[in-house]
Amino acid sequence: VQLQASGGGLVQAGASLSLSCAASGRTFGNSVLAWFRQAPGKEQEFVAEVRTDGSTYYTDSVKGRFTISRDNAKNTVYLQMNNLNLEDTAVYYCAAGSLGSTNRYNYVYWGQGTKVTVSS
């Protein structure tokens, strides 16, 4: 089972980026899919999750700017990030699990991470 995250890069503040995470080895249609991030020198934090019914939940700092979505046919989860700011600089990880929530320990499968750097 593998989750492959992509789409990171270097952008200026105010720009947009779209992250993708494609799963292989099993289907995740019945799993909660999420994005976490880890900024330099900080602990990993929850960003957003999308449940099997399509409902979503976001951490407060990204509400209104980020959108998480899933395409079960493609076994892929996306994170559209708009109006990026310096505090969004981090390595972003996708994750999948049956329980979901903001608790990283509820997620069993993890992608390798994709780096997002926002410059001023």
PDB file of C-alpha atoms in Angstrom:
ATOM      1  CA  VAL A   1       0.000   0.000   0.000  1.00  0.00           C
ATOM      2  CA  GLN A   2       1.405   3.351  -1.014  1.00  0.00           C
ATOM      3  CA  LEU A   3       0.283   6.955  -0.855  1.00  0.00           C
ATOM      4  CA  GLN A   4       2.142   9.222  -3.224  1.00  0.00           C
ATOM      5  CA  ALA A   5       1.878  12.937  -2.531  1.00  0.00           C
ATOM      6  CA  SER A   6       2.808  15.533  -5.118  1.00  0.00           C
ATOM      7  CA  GLY A   7       2.309  19.163  -6.041  1.00  0.00           C
ATOM      8  CA  GLY A   8       4.482  20.967  -3.547  1.00  0.00           C
ATOM      9  CA  GLY A   9       6.806  23.770  -4.508  1.00  0.00           C
ATOM     10  CA  LEU A  10       8.019  27.289  -3.877  1.00  0.00           C
ATOM     11  CA  VAL A  11       5.475  30.059  -4.222  1.00  0.00           C
ATOM     12  CA  GLN A  12       5.047  33.646  -3.126  1.00  0.00           C
ATOM     13  CA  ALA A  13       2.633  34.695  -0.432  1.00  0.00           C
ATOM     14  CA  GLY A  14      -0.868  35.036  -1.792  1.00  0.00           C
ATOM     15  CA  ALA A  15      -0.382  32.377  -4.441  1.00  0.00           C
ATOM     16  CA  SER A  16      -2.126  29.030  -4.810  1.00  0.00           C
ATOM     17  CA  LEU A  17      -0.975  25.435  -4.951  1.00  0.00           C
ATOM     18  CA  SER A  18      -2.789  22.186  -5.468  1.00  0.00           C
ATOM     19  CA  LEU A  19      -1.579  19.018  -3.790  1.00  0.00           C
ATOM     20  CA  SER A  20      -2.516  15.520  -4.852  1.00  0.00           C
ATOM     21  CA  CYS A  21      -2.135  12.181  -3.154  1.00  0.00           C
ATOM     22  CA  ALA A  22      -2.693   9.039  -5.158  1.00  0.00           C
ATOM     23  CA  ALA A  23      -3.133   5.722  -3.433  1.00  0.00           C
ATOM     24  CA  SER A  24      -2.136   2.346  -4.769  1.00  0.00           C
ATOM     25  CA  GLY A  25      -2.248  -1.163  -3.439  1.00  0.00           C
ATOM     26  CA  ARG A  26      -5.771  -0.886  -2.084  1.00  0.00           C
ATOM     27  CA  THR A  27      -8.824   1.273  -2.468  1.00  0.00           C
ATOM     28  CA  PHE A  28      -9.632   3.956   0.090  1.00  0.00           C
ATOM     29  CA  GLY A  29     -13.264   4.544  -0.717  1.00  0.00           C
ATOM     30  CA  ASN A  30     -14.232   3.550   2.811  1.00  0.00           C
ATOM     31  CA  SER A  31     -11.456   5.500   4.509  1.00  0.00           C
ATOM     32  CA  VAL A  32     -11.172   8.969   5.908  1.00  0.00           C
ATOM     33  CA  LEU A  33      -8.535  10.872   3.956  1.00  0.00           C
ATOM     34  CA  ALA A  34      -6.605  13.735   5.448  1.00  0.00           C
ATOM     35  CA  TRP A  35      -3.722  16.120   5.122  1.00  0.00           C
ATOM     36  CA  PHE A  36      -1.290  16.936   7.896  1.00  0.00           C
ATOM     37  CA  ARG A  37       1.707  19.226   7.816  1.00  0.00           C
ATOM     38  CA  GLN A  38       4.911  19.745   9.691  1.00  0.00           C
ATOM     39  CA  ALA A  39       6.625  23.090   9.700  1.00  0.00           C
ATOM     40  CA  PRO A  40      10.351  23.386  10.423  1.00  0.00           C
ATOM     41  CA  GLY A  41      10.979  22.947  14.123  1.00  0.00           C
ATOM     42  CA  LYS A  42       7.344  22.244  14.908  1.00  0.00           C
ATOM     43  CA  GLU A  43       5.214  19.209  15.568  1.00  0.00           C
ATOM     44  CA  GLN A  44       3.068  17.698  12.896  1.00  0.00           C
ATOM     45  CA  GLU A  45      -0.405  19.220  12.805  1.00  0.00           C
ATOM     46  CA  PHE A  46      -3.754  18.321  11.302  1.00  0.00           C
ATOM     47  CA  VAL A  47      -4.829  20.375   8.296  1.00  0.00           C
ATOM     48  CA  ALA A  48      -8.009  18.882   6.861  1.00  0.00           C
ATOM     49  CA  GLU A  49      -9.965  15.698   6.438  1.00  0.00           C
ATOM     50  CA  VAL A  50     -12.629  14.440   4.071  1.00  0.00           C
ATOM     51  CA  ARG A  51     -14.890  11.620   5.145  1.00  0.00           C
ATOM     52  CA  THR A  52     -16.497   8.911   3.067  1.00  0.00           C
ATOM     53  CA  ASP A  53     -19.705  10.911   2.723  1.00  0.00           C
ATOM     54  CA  GLY A  54     -17.741  13.893   1.436  1.00  0.00           C
ATOM     55  CA  SER A  55     -18.029  15.941   4.597  1.00  0.00           C
ATOM     56  CA  THR A  56     -14.958  17.960   5.444  1.00  0.00           C
ATOM     57  CA  TYR A  57     -13.268  19.442   8.470  1.00  0.00           C
ATOM     58  CA  TYR A  58     -10.463  21.982   8.627  1.00  0.00           C
ATOM     59  CA  THR A  59      -8.153  23.377  11.194  1.00  0.00           C
ATOM     60  CA  ASP A  60      -9.033  27.001  11.905  1.00  0.00           C
ATOM     61  CA  SER A  61      -5.934  28.499  10.331  1.00  0.00           C
ATOM     62  CA  VAL A  62      -6.807  27.213   6.850  1.00  0.00           C
ATOM     63  CA  LYS A  63     -10.587  27.602   6.833  1.00  0.00           C
ATOM     64  CA  GLY A  64     -11.736  29.596   3.848  1.00  0.00           C
ATOM     65  CA  ARG A  65      -8.385  29.192   2.094  1.00  0.00           C
ATOM     66  CA  PHE A  66      -7.893  25.441   1.703  1.00  0.00           C
ATOM     67  CA  THR A  67     -10.251  22.914   0.169  1.00  0.00           C
ATOM     68  CA  ILE A  68      -9.888  19.172   0.565  1.00  0.00           C
ATOM     69  CA  SER A  69     -11.613  16.835  -1.850  1.00  0.00           C
ATOM     70  CA  ARG A  70     -11.488  13.229  -2.933  1.00  0.00           C
ATOM     71  CA  ASP A  71     -12.013  11.260  -6.100  1.00  0.00           C
ATOM     72  CA  ASN A  72     -12.743   7.672  -5.166  1.00  0.00           C
ATOM     73  CA  ALA A  73     -12.625   6.530  -8.765  1.00  0.00           C
ATOM     74  CA  LYS A  74      -9.034   7.746  -8.953  1.00  0.00           C
ATOM     75  CA  ASN A  75      -8.232   6.755  -5.375  1.00  0.00           C
ATOM     76  CA  THR A  76      -6.908  10.257  -4.890  1.00  0.00           C
ATOM     77  CA  VAL A  77      -7.245  13.041  -2.341  1.00  0.00           C
ATOM     78  CA  TYR A  78      -6.568  16.679  -3.157  1.00  0.00           C
ATOM     79  CA  LEU A  79      -5.762  19.816  -1.229  1.00  0.00           C
ATOM     80  CA  GLN A  80      -6.356  23.108  -2.996  1.00  0.00           C
ATOM     81  CA  MET A  81      -4.499  25.841  -1.153  1.00  0.00           C
ATOM     82  CA  ASN A  82      -5.296  29.467  -1.908  1.00  0.00           C
ATOM     83  CA  ASN A  83      -3.958  32.712  -0.516  1.00  0.00           C
ATOM     84  CA  LEU A  84      -0.941  30.993   0.957  1.00  0.00           C
ATOM     85  CA  ASN A  85       0.975  32.737   3.698  1.00  0.00           C
ATOM     86  CA  LEU A  86       4.374  32.263   5.292  1.00  0.00           C
ATOM     87  CA  GLU A  87       2.890  30.164   8.094  1.00  0.00           C
ATOM     88  CA  ASP A  88       1.783  27.561   5.548  1.00  0.00           C
ATOM     89  CA  THR A  89       5.389  26.622   4.848  1.00  0.00           C
ATOM     90  CA  ALA A  90       5.706  22.960   5.785  1.00  0.00           C
ATOM     91  CA  VAL A  91       5.993  19.432   4.536  1.00  0.00           C
ATOM     92  CA  TYR A  92       2.487  18.224   3.767  1.00  0.00           C
ATOM     93  CA  TYR A  93       1.535  14.611   4.334  1.00  0.00           C
ATOM     94  CA  CYS A  94      -1.543  12.760   3.163  1.00  0.00           C
ATOM     95  CA  ALA A  95      -3.009  10.046   5.321  1.00  0.00           C
ATOM     96  CA  ALA A  96      -5.768   7.469   5.312  1.00  0.00           C
ATOM     97  CA  GLY A  97      -7.563   5.676   8.090  1.00  0.00           C
ATOM     98  CA  SER A  98     -10.893   4.262   9.098  1.00  0.00           C
ATOM     99  CA  LEU A  99     -11.414   6.502  12.125  1.00  0.00           C
ATOM    100  CA  GLY A 100     -10.184   9.855  10.944  1.00  0.00           C
ATOM    101  CA  SER A 101     -10.319  12.981  13.138  1.00  0.00           C
ATOM    102  CA  THR A 102      -7.501  15.362  13.973  1.00  0.00           C
ATOM    103  CA  ASN A 103      -5.545  12.678  15.789  1.00  0.00           C
ATOM    104  CA  ARG A 104      -2.641  11.499  13.684  1.00  0.00           C
ATOM    105  CA  TYR A 105      -2.658   8.137  15.437  1.00  0.00           C
ATOM    106  CA  ASN A 106      -6.028   7.352  13.861  1.00  0.00           C
ATOM    107  CA  TYR A 107      -4.418   7.216  10.442  1.00  0.00           C
ATOM    108  CA  VAL A 108      -2.748   4.027   9.323  1.00  0.00           C
ATOM    109  CA  TYR A 109      -1.409   4.881   5.888  1.00  0.00           C
ATOM    110  CA  TRP A 110       0.831   7.853   5.174  1.00  0.00           C
ATOM    111  CA  GLY A 111       2.340   9.452   2.128  1.00  0.00           C
ATOM    112  CA  GLN A 112       5.960  10.473   1.967  1.00  0.00           C
ATOM    113  CA  GLY A 113       5.311  14.195   2.168  1.00  0.00           C
ATOM    114  CA  THR A 114       5.582  17.045  -0.290  1.00  0.00           C
ATOM    115  CA  LYS A 115       7.295  20.301   0.614  1.00  0.00           C
ATOM    116  CA  VAL A 116       5.517  23.623   0.352  1.00  0.00           C
ATOM    117  CA  THR A 117       7.554  26.783   0.775  1.00  0.00           C
ATOM    118  CA  VAL A 118       5.898  30.183   0.817  1.00  0.00           C
ATOM    119  CA  SER A 119       8.123  33.206   0.386  1.00  0.00           C
ATOM    120  CA  SER A 120       7.410  36.884   0.998  1.00  0.00           C
TER     121      SER A 120
END
